[in-house]
PDB file of N, CA and C in Angstrom:
ATOM      1  N   UNK A 762     -41.943 -21.561 -14.639  1.00  0.00           N
ATOM      2  CA  UNK A 762     -42.122 -20.140 -14.442  1.00  0.00           C
ATOM      3  C   UNK A 762     -40.921 -19.407 -15.026  1.00  0.00           C
ATOM      4  N   UNK A 763     -41.198 -18.280 -15.625  1.00  0.00           N
ATOM      5  CA  UNK A 763     -40.134 -17.469 -16.224  1.00  0.00           C
ATOM      6  C   UNK A 763     -39.382 -16.713 -15.140  1.00  0.00           C
ATOM      7  N   UNK A 764     -38.091 -16.639 -15.310  1.00  0.00           N
ATOM      8  CA  UNK A 764     -37.271 -15.874 -14.361  1.00  0.00           C
ATOM      9  C   UNK A 764     -37.464 -14.392 -14.634  1.00  0.00           C
ATOM     10  N   UNK A 765     -37.586 -13.630 -13.588  1.00  0.00           N
ATOM     11  CA  UNK A 765     -37.718 -12.186 -13.775  1.00  0.00           C
ATOM     12  C   UNK A 765     -36.351 -11.540 -13.584  1.00  0.00           C
ATOM     13  N   UNK A 766     -36.097 -10.566 -14.390  1.00  0.00           N
ATOM     14  CA  UNK A 766     -34.814  -9.864 -14.314  1.00  0.00           C
ATOM     15  C   UNK A 766     -34.967  -8.639 -13.425  1.00  0.00           C
ATOM     16  N   UNK A 767     -34.011  -8.466 -12.560  1.00  0.00           N
ATOM     17  CA  UNK A 767     -34.003  -7.277 -11.707  1.00  0.00           C
ATOM     18  C   UNK A 767     -33.452  -6.114 -12.513  1.00  0.00           C
ATOM     19  N   UNK A 768     -34.020  -4.935 -12.347  1.00  0.00           N
ATOM     20  CA  UNK A 768     -33.497  -3.782 -13.088  1.00  0.00           C
ATOM     21  C   UNK A 768     -32.086  -3.440 -12.625  1.00  0.00           C
ATOM     22  N   UNK A 769     -31.279  -3.019 -13.547  1.00  0.00           N
ATOM     23  CA  UNK A 769     -29.911  -2.606 -13.252  1.00  0.00           C
ATOM     24  C   UNK A 769     -29.878  -1.096 -13.136  1.00  0.00           C
ATOM     25  N   UNK A 770     -29.369  -0.616 -12.034  1.00  0.00           N
ATOM     26  CA  UNK A 770     -29.239   0.818 -11.823  1.00  0.00           C
ATOM     27  C   UNK A 770     -27.757   1.141 -11.771  1.00  0.00           C
ATOM     28  N   UNK A 771     -27.323   2.006 -12.668  1.00  0.00           N
ATOM     29  CA  UNK A 771     -25.919   2.415 -12.700  1.00  0.00           C
ATOM     30  C   UNK A 771     -25.810   3.835 -12.160  1.00  0.00           C
ATOM     31  N   UNK A 772     -24.922   4.031 -11.234  1.00  0.00           N
ATOM     32  CA  UNK A 772     -24.697   5.352 -10.660  1.00  0.00           C
ATOM     33  C   UNK A 772     -23.366   5.881 -11.177  1.00  0.00           C
ATOM     34  N   UNK A 773     -23.429   6.946 -11.940  1.00  0.00           N
ATOM     35  CA  UNK A 773     -22.214   7.539 -12.494  1.00  0.00           C
ATOM     36  C   UNK A 773     -21.814   8.739 -11.650  1.00  0.00           C
ATOM     37  N   UNK A 774     -20.527   8.937 -11.549  1.00  0.00           N
ATOM     38  CA  UNK A 774     -19.999  10.084 -10.813  1.00  0.00           C
ATOM     39  C   UNK A 774     -18.800  10.635 -11.532  1.00  0.00           C
ATOM     40  N   UNK A 775     -18.631  11.922 -11.456  1.00  0.00           N
ATOM     41  CA  UNK A 775     -17.452  12.588 -11.995  1.00  0.00           C
ATOM     42  C   UNK A 775     -16.469  12.751 -10.837  1.00  0.00           C
ATOM     43  N   UNK A 776     -15.224  12.357 -11.053  1.00  0.00           N
ATOM     44  CA  UNK A 776     -14.216  12.483 -10.000  1.00  0.00           C
ATOM     45  C   UNK A 776     -14.128  13.935  -9.539  1.00  0.00           C
ATOM     46  N   UNK A 777     -14.212  14.151  -8.244  1.00  0.00           N
ATOM     47  CA  UNK A 777     -14.126  15.488  -7.669  1.00  0.00           C
ATOM     48  C   UNK A 777     -15.461  16.191  -7.532  1.00  0.00           C
ATOM     49  N   UNK A 778     -16.544  15.554  -7.998  1.00  0.00           N
ATOM     50  CA  UNK A 778     -17.879  16.165  -7.967  1.00  0.00           C
ATOM     51  C   UNK A 778     -18.574  15.807  -6.660  1.00  0.00           C
ATOM     52  N   UNK A 779     -18.723  16.762  -5.762  1.00  0.00           N
ATOM     53  CA  UNK A 779     -19.343  16.517  -4.460  1.00  0.00           C
ATOM     54  C   UNK A 779     -20.863  16.532  -4.560  1.00  0.00           C
ATOM     55  N   UNK A 780     -21.426  17.485  -5.300  1.00  0.00           N
ATOM     56  CA  UNK A 780     -22.879  17.668  -5.299  1.00  0.00           C
ATOM     57  C   UNK A 780     -23.618  16.865  -6.367  1.00  0.00           C
ATOM     58  N   UNK A 781     -22.913  16.097  -7.175  1.00  0.00           N
ATOM     59  CA  UNK A 781     -23.560  15.200  -8.119  1.00  0.00           C
ATOM     60  C   UNK A 781     -24.156  15.845  -9.355  1.00  0.00           C
ATOM     61  N   UNK A 782     -23.678  17.047  -9.719  1.00  0.00           N
ATOM     62  CA  UNK A 782     -24.224  17.713 -10.907  1.00  0.00           C
ATOM     63  C   UNK A 782     -23.357  17.494 -12.149  1.00  0.00           C
ATOM     64  N   UNK A 783     -22.402  16.577 -12.057  1.00  0.00           N
ATOM     65  CA  UNK A 783     -21.509  16.199 -13.161  1.00  0.00           C
ATOM     66  C   UNK A 783     -20.569  17.320 -13.590  1.00  0.00           C
ATOM     67  N   UNK A 784     -20.321  18.252 -12.675  1.00  0.00           N
ATOM     68  CA  UNK A 784     -19.344  19.322 -12.897  1.00  0.00           C
ATOM     69  C   UNK A 784     -18.524  19.478 -11.628  1.00  0.00           C
ATOM     70  N   UNK A 785     -17.249  19.756 -11.788  1.00  0.00           N
ATOM     71  CA  UNK A 785     -16.386  20.016 -10.627  1.00  0.00           C
ATOM     72  C   UNK A 785     -16.096  21.509 -10.634  1.00  0.00           C
ATOM     73  N   UNK A 786     -16.696  22.214  -9.672  1.00  0.00           N
ATOM     74  CA  UNK A 786     -16.605  23.670  -9.673  1.00  0.00           C
ATOM     75  C   UNK A 786     -16.513  24.207  -8.243  1.00  0.00           C
ATOM     76  N   UNK A 787     -16.715  25.500  -8.107  1.00  0.00           N
ATOM     77  CA  UNK A 787     -16.575  26.171  -6.813  1.00  0.00           C
ATOM     78  C   UNK A 787     -17.566  25.636  -5.774  1.00  0.00           C
ATOM     79  N   UNK A 788     -18.720  25.162  -6.219  1.00  0.00           N
ATOM     80  CA  UNK A 788     -19.689  24.603  -5.270  1.00  0.00           C
ATOM     81  C   UNK A 788     -19.143  23.338  -4.616  1.00  0.00           C
ATOM     82  N   UNK A 789     -18.429  22.535  -5.385  1.00  0.00           N
ATOM     83  CA  UNK A 789     -17.810  21.330  -4.832  1.00  0.00           C
ATOM     84  C   UNK A 789     -16.666  21.697  -3.887  1.00  0.00           C
ATOM     85  N   UNK A 790     -15.864  22.661  -4.296  1.00  0.00           N
ATOM     86  CA  UNK A 790     -14.751  23.111  -3.458  1.00  0.00           C
ATOM     87  C   UNK A 790     -15.276  23.689  -2.142  1.00  0.00           C
ATOM     88  N   UNK A 791     -16.361  24.418  -2.213  1.00  0.00           N
ATOM     89  CA  UNK A 791     -16.959  25.002  -1.016  1.00  0.00           C
ATOM     90  C   UNK A 791     -17.486  23.910  -0.083  1.00  0.00           C
ATOM     91  N   UNK A 792     -18.146  22.898  -0.637  1.00  0.00           N
ATOM     92  CA  UNK A 792     -18.668  21.797   0.180  1.00  0.00           C
ATOM     93  C   UNK A 792     -17.531  21.047   0.866  1.00  0.00           C
ATOM     94  N   UNK A 793     -16.446  20.825   0.135  1.00  0.00           N
ATOM     95  CA  UNK A 793     -15.302  20.144   0.733  1.00  0.00           C
ATOM     96  C   UNK A 793     -14.647  21.018   1.802  1.00  0.00           C
ATOM     97  N   UNK A 794     -14.520  22.302   1.528  1.00  0.00           N
ATOM     98  CA  UNK A 794     -13.919  23.209   2.516  1.00  0.00           C
ATOM     99  C   UNK A 794     -14.746  23.223   3.804  1.00  0.00           C
ATOM    100  N   UNK A 795     -16.070  23.209   3.672  1.00  0.00           N
ATOM    101  CA  UNK A 795     -16.959  23.216   4.842  1.00  0.00           C
ATOM    102  C   UNK A 795     -16.754  21.966   5.694  1.00  0.00           C
ATOM    103  N   UNK A 796     -16.518  20.838   5.032  1.00  0.00           N
ATOM    104  CA  UNK A 796     -16.407  19.579   5.764  1.00  0.00           C
ATOM    105  C   UNK A 796     -14.964  19.148   6.001  1.00  0.00           C
ATOM    106  N   UNK A 797     -14.012  20.000   5.646  1.00  0.00           N
ATOM    107  CA  UNK A 797     -12.590  19.642   5.760  1.00  0.00           C
ATOM    108  C   UNK A 797     -12.233  19.273   7.200  1.00  0.00           C
ATOM    109  N   UNK A 798     -11.545  18.156   7.354  1.00  0.00           N
ATOM    110  CA  UNK A 798     -11.099  17.712   8.673  1.00  0.00           C
ATOM    111  C   UNK A 798     -12.140  16.930   9.449  1.00  0.00           C
ATOM    112  N   UNK A 799     -13.282  16.650   8.847  1.00  0.00           N
ATOM    113  CA  UNK A 799     -14.350  15.938   9.549  1.00  0.00           C
ATOM    114  C   UNK A 799     -14.442  14.491   9.072  1.00  0.00           C
ATOM    115  N   UNK A 800     -15.153  13.698   9.855  1.00  0.00           N
ATOM    116  CA  UNK A 800     -15.411  12.303   9.527  1.00  0.00           C
ATOM    117  C   UNK A 800     -16.774  11.910  10.051  1.00  0.00           C
ATOM    118  N   UNK A 801     -17.127  10.631   9.926  1.00  0.00           N
ATOM    119  CA  UNK A 801     -18.427  10.169  10.406  1.00  0.00           C
ATOM    120  C   UNK A 801     -18.656  10.567  11.860  1.00  0.00           C
ATOM    121  N   UNK A 802     -19.866  10.998  12.146  1.00  0.00           N
ATOM    122  CA  UNK A 802     -20.194  11.422  13.502  1.00  0.00           C
ATOM    123  C   UNK A 802     -20.110  12.922  13.690  1.00  0.00           C
ATOM    124  N   UNK A 803     -19.414  13.606  12.794  1.00  0.00           N
ATOM    125  CA  UNK A 803     -19.336  15.065  12.843  1.00  0.00           C
ATOM    126  C   UNK A 803     -20.479  15.613  11.984  1.00  0.00           C
ATOM    127  N   UNK A 804     -21.176  16.576  12.482  1.00  0.00           N
ATOM    128  CA  UNK A 804     -22.320  17.141  11.763  1.00  0.00           C
ATOM    129  C   UNK A 804     -21.976  17.774  10.429  1.00  0.00           C
ATOM    130  N   UNK A 805     -20.718  18.160  10.244  1.00  0.00           N
ATOM    131  CA  UNK A 805     -20.312  18.793   8.982  1.00  0.00           C
ATOM    132  C   UNK A 805     -19.726  17.795   7.979  1.00  0.00           C
ATOM    133  N   UNK A 806     -19.565  16.538   8.372  1.00  0.00           N
ATOM    134  CA  UNK A 806     -18.967  15.555   7.466  1.00  0.00           C
ATOM    135  C   UNK A 806     -19.826  15.363   6.230  1.00  0.00           C
ATOM    136  N   UNK A 807     -19.178  15.365   5.089  1.00  0.00           N
ATOM    137  CA  UNK A 807     -19.853  15.164   3.812  1.00  0.00           C
ATOM    138  C   UNK A 807     -19.277  13.909   3.165  1.00  0.00           C
ATOM    139  N   UNK A 808     -19.981  12.777   3.272  1.00  0.00           N
ATOM    140  CA  UNK A 808     -19.447  11.532   2.718  1.00  0.00           C
ATOM    141  C   UNK A 808     -19.144  11.621   1.228  1.00  0.00           C
ATOM    142  N   UNK A 809     -19.915  12.410   0.485  1.00  0.00           N
ATOM    143  CA  UNK A 809     -19.686  12.542  -0.958  1.00  0.00           C
ATOM    144  C   UNK A 809     -18.400  13.291  -1.289  1.00  0.00           C
ATOM    145  N   UNK A 810     -17.793  13.937  -0.304  1.00  0.00           N
ATOM    146  CA  UNK A 810     -16.514  14.619  -0.509  1.00  0.00           C
ATOM    147  C   UNK A 810     -15.336  13.749  -0.085  1.00  0.00           C
ATOM    148  N   UNK A 811     -15.628  12.563   0.400  1.00  0.00           N
ATOM    149  CA  UNK A 811     -14.578  11.620   0.807  1.00  0.00           C
ATOM    150  C   UNK A 811     -14.257  10.719  -0.384  1.00  0.00           C
ATOM    151  N   UNK A 812     -13.539  11.254  -1.353  1.00  0.00           N
ATOM    152  CA  UNK A 812     -13.305  10.565  -2.622  1.00  0.00           C
ATOM    153  C   UNK A 812     -12.487   9.291  -2.470  1.00  0.00           C
ATOM    154  N   UNK A 813     -11.603   9.239  -1.495  1.00  0.00           N
ATOM    155  CA  UNK A 813     -10.761   8.056  -1.319  1.00  0.00           C
ATOM    156  C   UNK A 813     -11.324   7.079  -0.281  1.00  0.00           C
ATOM    157  N   UNK A 814     -12.497   7.395   0.243  1.00  0.00           N
ATOM    158  CA  UNK A 814     -13.202   6.513   1.187  1.00  0.00           C
ATOM    159  C   UNK A 814     -12.376   6.133   2.414  1.00  0.00           C
ATOM    160  N   UNK A 815     -11.602   7.104   2.924  1.00  0.00           N
ATOM    161  CA  UNK A 815     -10.836   6.829   4.142  1.00  0.00           C
ATOM    162  C   UNK A 815     -11.539   7.366   5.391  1.00  0.00           C
ATOM    163  N   UNK A 816     -12.786   7.800   5.211  1.00  0.00           N
ATOM    164  CA  UNK A 816     -13.655   8.250   6.294  1.00  0.00           C
ATOM    165  C   UNK A 816     -13.203   9.546   6.951  1.00  0.00           C
ATOM    166  N   UNK A 817     -12.535  10.384   6.180  1.00  0.00           N
ATOM    167  CA  UNK A 817     -12.192  11.736   6.636  1.00  0.00           C
ATOM    168  C   UNK A 817     -12.074  12.622   5.401  1.00  0.00           C
ATOM    169  N   UNK A 818     -12.588  13.824   5.490  1.00  0.00           N
ATOM    170  CA  UNK A 818     -12.430  14.797   4.409  1.00  0.00           C
ATOM    171  C   UNK A 818     -11.110  15.512   4.661  1.00  0.00           C
ATOM    172  N   UNK A 819     -10.124  15.211   3.826  1.00  0.00           N
ATOM    173  CA  UNK A 819      -8.778  15.683   4.091  1.00  0.00           C
ATOM    174  C   UNK A 819      -8.083  16.181   2.824  1.00  0.00           C
ATOM    175  N   UNK A 820      -6.779  16.405   2.944  1.00  0.00           N
ATOM    176  CA  UNK A 820      -5.995  16.955   1.853  1.00  0.00           C
ATOM    177  C   UNK A 820      -5.993  16.027   0.633  1.00  0.00           C
ATOM    178  N   UNK A 821      -6.117  14.730   0.847  1.00  0.00           N
ATOM    179  CA  UNK A 821      -6.167  13.797  -0.279  1.00  0.00           C
ATOM    180  C   UNK A 821      -7.424  14.021  -1.118  1.00  0.00           C
ATOM    181  N   UNK A 822      -8.536  14.301  -0.452  1.00  0.00           N
ATOM    182  CA  UNK A 822      -9.774  14.600  -1.162  1.00  0.00           C
ATOM    183  C   UNK A 822      -9.672  15.954  -1.867  1.00  0.00           C
ATOM    184  N   UNK A 823      -9.086  16.930  -1.190  1.00  0.00           N
ATOM    185  CA  UNK A 823      -8.910  18.260  -1.786  1.00  0.00           C
ATOM    186  C   UNK A 823      -8.006  18.187  -3.010  1.00  0.00           C
ATOM    187  N   UNK A 824      -6.991  17.362  -2.944  1.00  0.00           N
ATOM    188  CA  UNK A 824      -6.081  17.196  -4.064  1.00  0.00           C
ATOM    189  C   UNK A 824      -6.802  16.597  -5.269  1.00  0.00           C
ATOM    190  N   UNK A 825      -7.649  15.612  -5.020  1.00  0.00           N
ATOM    191  CA  UNK A 825      -8.399  15.012  -6.121  1.00  0.00           C
ATOM    192  C   UNK A 825      -9.361  16.025  -6.725  1.00  0.00           C
ATOM    193  N   UNK A 826     -10.049  16.773  -5.885  1.00  0.00           N
ATOM    194  CA  UNK A 826     -10.955  17.795  -6.401  1.00  0.00           C
ATOM    195  C   UNK A 826     -10.178  18.810  -7.238  1.00  0.00           C
ATOM    196  N   UNK A 827      -9.046  19.245  -6.751  1.00  0.00           N
ATOM    197  CA  UNK A 827      -8.238  20.223  -7.485  1.00  0.00           C
ATOM    198  C   UNK A 827      -7.782  19.668  -8.828  1.00  0.00           C
ATOM    199  N   UNK A 828      -7.459  18.384  -8.875  1.00  0.00           N
ATOM    200  CA  UNK A 828      -7.003  17.762 -10.115  1.00  0.00           C
ATOM    201  C   UNK A 828      -8.083  17.773 -11.197  1.00  0.00           C
ATOM    202  N   UNK A 829      -9.336  17.688 -10.770  1.00  0.00           N
ATOM    203  CA  UNK A 829     -10.439  17.627 -11.731  1.00  0.00           C
ATOM    204  C   UNK A 829     -11.233  18.932 -11.810  1.00  0.00           C
ATOM    205  N   UNK A 830     -10.787  19.952 -11.095  1.00  0.00           N
ATOM    206  CA  UNK A 830     -11.514  21.227 -11.079  1.00  0.00           C
ATOM    207  C   UNK A 830     -11.709  21.755 -12.504  1.00  0.00           C
ATOM    208  N   UNK A 831     -12.921  22.139 -12.809  1.00  0.00           N
ATOM    209  CA  UNK A 831     -13.232  22.681 -14.133  1.00  0.00           C
ATOM    210  C   UNK A 831     -13.698  21.642 -15.130  1.00  0.00           C
ATOM    211  N   UNK A 832     -13.710  20.363 -14.745  1.00  0.00           N
ATOM    212  CA  UNK A 832     -14.152  19.328 -15.671  1.00  0.00           C
ATOM    213  C   UNK A 832     -15.644  19.072 -15.511  1.00  0.00           C
ATOM    214  N   UNK A 833     -16.206  18.465 -16.525  1.00  0.00           N
ATOM    215  CA  UNK A 833     -17.617  18.072 -16.467  1.00  0.00           C
ATOM    216  C   UNK A 833     -17.810  16.858 -17.359  1.00  0.00           C
ATOM    217  N   UNK A 834     -18.977  16.285 -17.256  1.00  0.00           N
ATOM    218  CA  UNK A 834     -19.254  15.104 -18.065  1.00  0.00           C
ATOM    219  C   UNK A 834     -20.458  15.366 -18.931  1.00  0.00           C
TER     220      UNK A 834
END
């Protein structure tokens, strides 16, 4: 029997892009500001804004967003 290949799905992201539109802009900054200081279990937590994966939306995430603000792919 021939081996079947599983499809490969690649997920690309732009650093600092919260909403996944491949641009880092005011919408991303607004989403991060809304969820600032939150983590899992908080209704306002936005996992996509946790760029360093430390389970809290904090100044480290804001710094990364600011570093890439205005960029796109």
